[in-house]
């Protein structure tokens, strides 16, 4: 059978990895796919550099030439961003080409429009590489766990922020120094704001929530809080209490709707996922039948991400001749069976909390604070008072609460901050036990 022909947009880290993996493993891949997968045209702004990496494959600087080329069956979009990439993907779909993309921002923001266009055109849009690099989490959620009612997902899905938090905890380095290191090592997005402010994680979480619960992509409703305000003190206090702080993407089905949130989270240090360090990613998925499952691996990098791109290429090669109605739906559920269940605002989310406050060390302080919490029916799970810093009359008090609704803890915090015995603001970090329930 003739090879399937692929046009590659973007010969950067992942593009060059894709070329290498396809070439190195060509015979295994052909045996799996049933026919050869051949890159026949590459587009990149830097034609000379791309040519050096491309072997004999022709290179153009005009990506639109690739998506309009009648000789191409599948377009691999590795350009990133949500402007030109969106035009290119829609154009490719309009021209009847299947698309493989690693572009999480594009799908989180415009997934509904793109999948609808693909549905109308009868083509596949595959995006394994968009979430957690080399970890086949899309495949697991969409196919492997298809018998289950997914209850929740909690994942470390941004390697850069996980690297920063690991460095801060293990080496006691500052946030800024750890970020510089991560950038030098090539982990960070072009704009590191996406990594450290939780936006990249929220893109990935949006996609996982859609395929876990069968809902449209709703990035604008995701609550997103990054790691820039975390201090070494909070990381150390959490550790003393038996917890690690991780930037987690959490999505959960609860009675009132669906939670969709990215924020720093205390998790028990003894959980496997708490021990995922450095740039690695890990995702916990709880299904009603299977229980808790954990997926771990490289969430970024040239060949790990290429591994996901090539897996999608093999899938498309096997599936493209199948009747579109008999393929696995883009969002795992049939498009006319998506649910309009509400995404809950963060004020309605229920979780436990770490609170750190700075108080004057005199009698009655704790009584005043605990009274406020008790009045709002917030129960305290653990409490530590630190020694005052030398020559100072202020002490740090750390409290862990039991689960409560966020609007109640926020109300308590504003009352605590008004107490004359409390100095400055109260630091709040959410806490999840991530046990099997
Ligand atoms: N910048 C991302 C991360 C890599 O740090 O995880 C790819 O999504």
Tab-separated table of C-alpha atoms in Angstrom, residues 158-348:
chain	number	residue	atom	x	y	z
A	158	UNK	CA	2.968	21.628	33.815
A	159	UNK	CA	6.564	20.466	34.040
A	160	UNK	CA	8.030	23.937	34.371
A	161	UNK	CA	6.091	24.819	37.495
A	162	UNK	CA	6.701	21.371	38.955
A	163	UNK	CA	10.414	21.821	38.332
A	164	UNK	CA	10.332	25.222	40.052
A	165	UNK	CA	8.466	23.872	43.094
A	166	UNK	CA	10.822	20.881	43.346
A	167	UNK	CA	13.886	23.134	43.234
A	168	UNK	CA	12.423	25.497	45.822
A	169	UNK	CA	11.662	22.611	48.176
A	170	UNK	CA	14.780	20.505	47.656
A	171	UNK	CA	17.419	23.215	47.326
A	172	UNK	CA	15.717	26.151	49.015
A	173	UNK	CA	16.328	28.340	45.948
A	174	UNK	CA	14.115	31.321	45.186
A	175	UNK	CA	11.253	31.235	42.712
A	176	UNK	CA	13.114	33.560	40.330
A	177	UNK	CA	16.292	31.437	40.260
A	178	UNK	CA	14.351	28.229	39.712
A	179	UNK	CA	12.426	29.825	36.828
A	180	UNK	CA	15.680	30.964	35.183
A	181	UNK	CA	16.995	27.393	35.425
A	182	UNK	CA	13.806	25.969	33.893
A	183	UNK	CA	14.050	28.420	30.999
A	184	UNK	CA	17.717	27.623	30.435
A	185	UNK	CA	16.832	23.924	30.309
A	186	UNK	CA	14.187	24.636	27.656
A	187	UNK	CA	11.172	23.514	29.686
A	188	UNK	CA	9.240	26.783	29.789
A	189	UNK	CA	6.757	27.942	27.172
A	190	UNK	CA	7.855	30.832	24.937
A	191	UNK	CA	5.965	33.059	27.359
A	192	UNK	CA	6.703	31.681	30.860
A	193	UNK	CA	3.580	33.394	32.186
A	194	UNK	CA	1.616	30.497	30.709
A	195	UNK	CA	3.597	28.056	32.862
A	196	UNK	CA	3.879	29.912	36.145
A	197	UNK	CA	0.394	31.418	36.158
A	198	UNK	CA	-1.272	28.057	35.562
A	199	UNK	CA	-2.601	28.948	32.099
A	200	UNK	CA	-0.832	26.104	30.295
A	201	UNK	CA	-2.143	23.675	32.923
A	202	UNK	CA	-5.660	25.113	32.557
A	203	UNK	CA	-5.526	24.563	28.790
A	204	UNK	CA	-4.660	20.906	29.346
A	205	UNK	CA	-7.191	20.492	32.144
A	206	UNK	CA	-9.945	21.964	29.966
A	207	UNK	CA	-9.316	19.257	27.375
A	208	UNK	CA	-9.194	16.454	29.941
A	209	UNK	CA	-12.437	17.651	31.572
A	210	UNK	CA	-14.194	17.637	28.220
A	211	UNK	CA	-13.287	14.073	27.391
A	212	UNK	CA	-13.775	12.848	30.960
A	213	UNK	CA	-17.263	14.272	31.406
A	214	UNK	CA	-18.491	14.766	27.840
A	215	UNK	CA	-18.781	18.558	28.023
A	216	UNK	CA	-17.794	21.258	25.515
A	217	UNK	CA	-14.356	22.842	25.997
A	218	UNK	CA	-14.785	25.764	28.427
A	219	UNK	CA	-11.402	27.284	29.148
A	220	UNK	CA	-12.905	30.655	30.079
A	221	UNK	CA	-14.666	29.035	33.042
A	222	UNK	CA	-11.518	27.421	34.463
A	223	UNK	CA	-10.252	28.951	37.706
A	224	UNK	CA	-6.544	29.592	37.237
A	225	UNK	CA	-4.019	30.494	39.918
A	226	UNK	CA	-0.271	30.083	39.464
A	227	UNK	CA	2.731	29.575	41.702
A	228	UNK	CA	4.241	33.067	41.675
A	229	UNK	CA	3.022	33.943	45.162
A	230	UNK	CA	4.268	30.782	46.870
A	231	UNK	CA	7.091	31.314	49.312
A	232	UNK	CA	9.820	28.993	50.529
A	233	UNK	CA	8.279	29.359	54.000
A	234	UNK	CA	4.943	27.942	52.866
A	235	UNK	CA	6.693	25.058	51.137
A	236	UNK	CA	8.680	24.347	54.321
A	237	UNK	CA	5.664	24.669	56.663
A	238	UNK	CA	3.639	22.342	54.437
A	239	UNK	CA	6.479	19.832	54.591
A	240	UNK	CA	6.613	19.992	58.396
A	241	UNK	CA	2.920	19.112	58.424
A	242	UNK	CA	3.460	16.134	56.103
A	243	UNK	CA	2.394	17.765	52.833
A	244	UNK	CA	3.955	18.844	49.538
A	245	UNK	CA	2.757	21.779	47.468
A	246	UNK	CA	2.092	20.989	43.815
A	247	UNK	CA	0.462	22.991	41.055
A	248	UNK	CA	-2.503	20.730	40.329
A	249	UNK	CA	-5.133	20.804	37.643
A	250	UNK	CA	-8.261	19.387	39.260
A	251	UNK	CA	-11.576	18.625	37.642
A	252	UNK	CA	-14.303	16.905	39.592
A	253	UNK	CA	-17.908	15.927	39.098
A	254	UNK	CA	-19.943	16.962	42.147
A	255	UNK	CA	-23.667	17.187	42.787
A	256	UNK	CA	-23.959	20.853	41.784
A	257	UNK	CA	-21.822	20.708	38.640
A	258	UNK	CA	-18.221	20.338	37.564
A	259	UNK	CA	-15.173	21.815	39.241
A	260	UNK	CA	-12.439	23.018	36.870
A	261	UNK	CA	-9.506	24.560	38.674
A	262	UNK	CA	-5.736	24.990	38.591
A	263	UNK	CA	-3.968	26.164	41.730
A	264	UNK	CA	-1.150	25.314	44.131
A	265	UNK	CA	-2.369	22.485	46.343
A	266	UNK	CA	-1.115	20.808	49.492
A	267	UNK	CA	-1.206	17.031	49.073
A	268	UNK	CA	-0.051	14.381	51.557
A	269	UNK	CA	3.670	13.725	51.041
A	270	UNK	CA	3.017	9.987	51.167
A	271	UNK	CA	0.895	9.970	47.984
A	272	UNK	CA	2.748	8.686	44.898
A	273	UNK	CA	1.836	11.827	42.978
A	274	UNK	CA	3.361	14.031	45.682
A	275	UNK	CA	6.712	12.459	44.840
A	276	UNK	CA	6.650	13.407	41.180
A	277	UNK	CA	9.543	15.814	40.989
A	278	UNK	CA	11.252	18.007	38.444
A	279	UNK	CA	9.828	18.376	34.988
A	280	UNK	CA	7.837	15.127	35.089
A	281	UNK	CA	4.048	15.052	34.816
A	282	UNK	CA	1.564	12.727	36.511
A	283	UNK	CA	-2.197	12.435	36.346
A	284	UNK	CA	-4.512	10.679	38.768
A	285	UNK	CA	-7.852	9.619	37.342
A	286	UNK	CA	-10.617	8.226	39.506
A	287	UNK	CA	-13.212	6.121	37.719
A	288	UNK	CA	-16.169	4.486	39.474
A	289	UNK	CA	-15.313	1.003	38.249
A	290	UNK	CA	-11.530	1.034	38.040
A	291	UNK	CA	-10.849	3.178	41.130
A	292	UNK	CA	-7.856	5.497	41.207
A	293	UNK	CA	-5.333	5.142	38.363
A	294	UNK	CA	-2.066	7.040	37.941
A	295	UNK	CA	-0.246	7.970	34.722
A	296	UNK	CA	3.332	9.219	34.908
A	297	UNK	CA	5.928	10.343	32.381
A	298	UNK	CA	7.620	13.164	30.561
A	299	UNK	CA	5.194	16.002	29.964
A	300	UNK	CA	7.371	17.852	27.487
A	301	UNK	CA	10.494	17.472	25.391
A	302	UNK	CA	11.326	16.603	21.836
A	303	UNK	CA	10.899	12.839	21.582
A	304	UNK	CA	8.422	12.318	24.441
A	305	UNK	CA	6.015	14.726	22.723
A	306	UNK	CA	6.891	13.250	19.319
A	307	UNK	CA	5.894	9.875	20.778
A	308	UNK	CA	2.342	11.231	21.180
A	309	UNK	CA	2.329	12.898	17.738
A	310	UNK	CA	3.411	9.686	16.036
A	311	UNK	CA	0.859	7.635	18.001
A	312	UNK	CA	-1.825	9.946	16.621
A	313	UNK	CA	-0.398	9.564	13.115
A	314	UNK	CA	-0.677	5.793	13.467
A	315	UNK	CA	-4.255	6.122	14.745
A	316	UNK	CA	-5.255	8.334	11.833
A	317	UNK	CA	-3.556	5.974	9.378
A	318	UNK	CA	-5.517	3.034	10.764
A	319	UNK	CA	-8.822	4.877	11.131
A	320	UNK	CA	-9.119	7.354	8.287
A	321	UNK	CA	-10.889	4.939	5.969
A	322	UNK	CA	-13.467	4.040	8.639
A	323	UNK	CA	-16.899	5.578	8.408
A	324	UNK	CA	-16.601	8.839	10.469
A	325	UNK	CA	-19.549	7.757	12.610
A	326	UNK	CA	-17.665	4.671	13.690
A	327	UNK	CA	-14.525	6.462	14.799
A	328	UNK	CA	-13.826	7.376	18.420
A	329	UNK	CA	-15.530	10.779	18.899
A	330	UNK	CA	-13.177	13.753	19.311
A	331	UNK	CA	-14.378	14.461	22.830
A	332	UNK	CA	-14.975	10.777	23.677
A	333	UNK	CA	-18.760	11.242	23.758
A	334	UNK	CA	-20.953	11.466	20.664
A	335	UNK	CA	-21.131	15.144	19.610
A	336	UNK	CA	-24.923	15.248	20.024
A	337	UNK	CA	-24.617	13.745	23.498
A	338	UNK	CA	-22.470	16.436	25.111
A	339	UNK	CA	-23.808	17.686	28.424
A	340	UNK	CA	-24.450	21.300	29.418
A	341	UNK	CA	-23.756	20.667	33.099
A	342	UNK	CA	-22.528	23.839	34.814
A	343	UNK	CA	-18.873	24.589	35.581
A	344	UNK	CA	-18.878	25.790	39.179
A	345	UNK	CA	-17.335	29.126	40.141
A	346	UNK	CA	-14.439	28.766	42.571
A	347	UNK	CA	-16.568	30.261	45.379
A	348	UNK	CA	-18.721	27.089	45.251
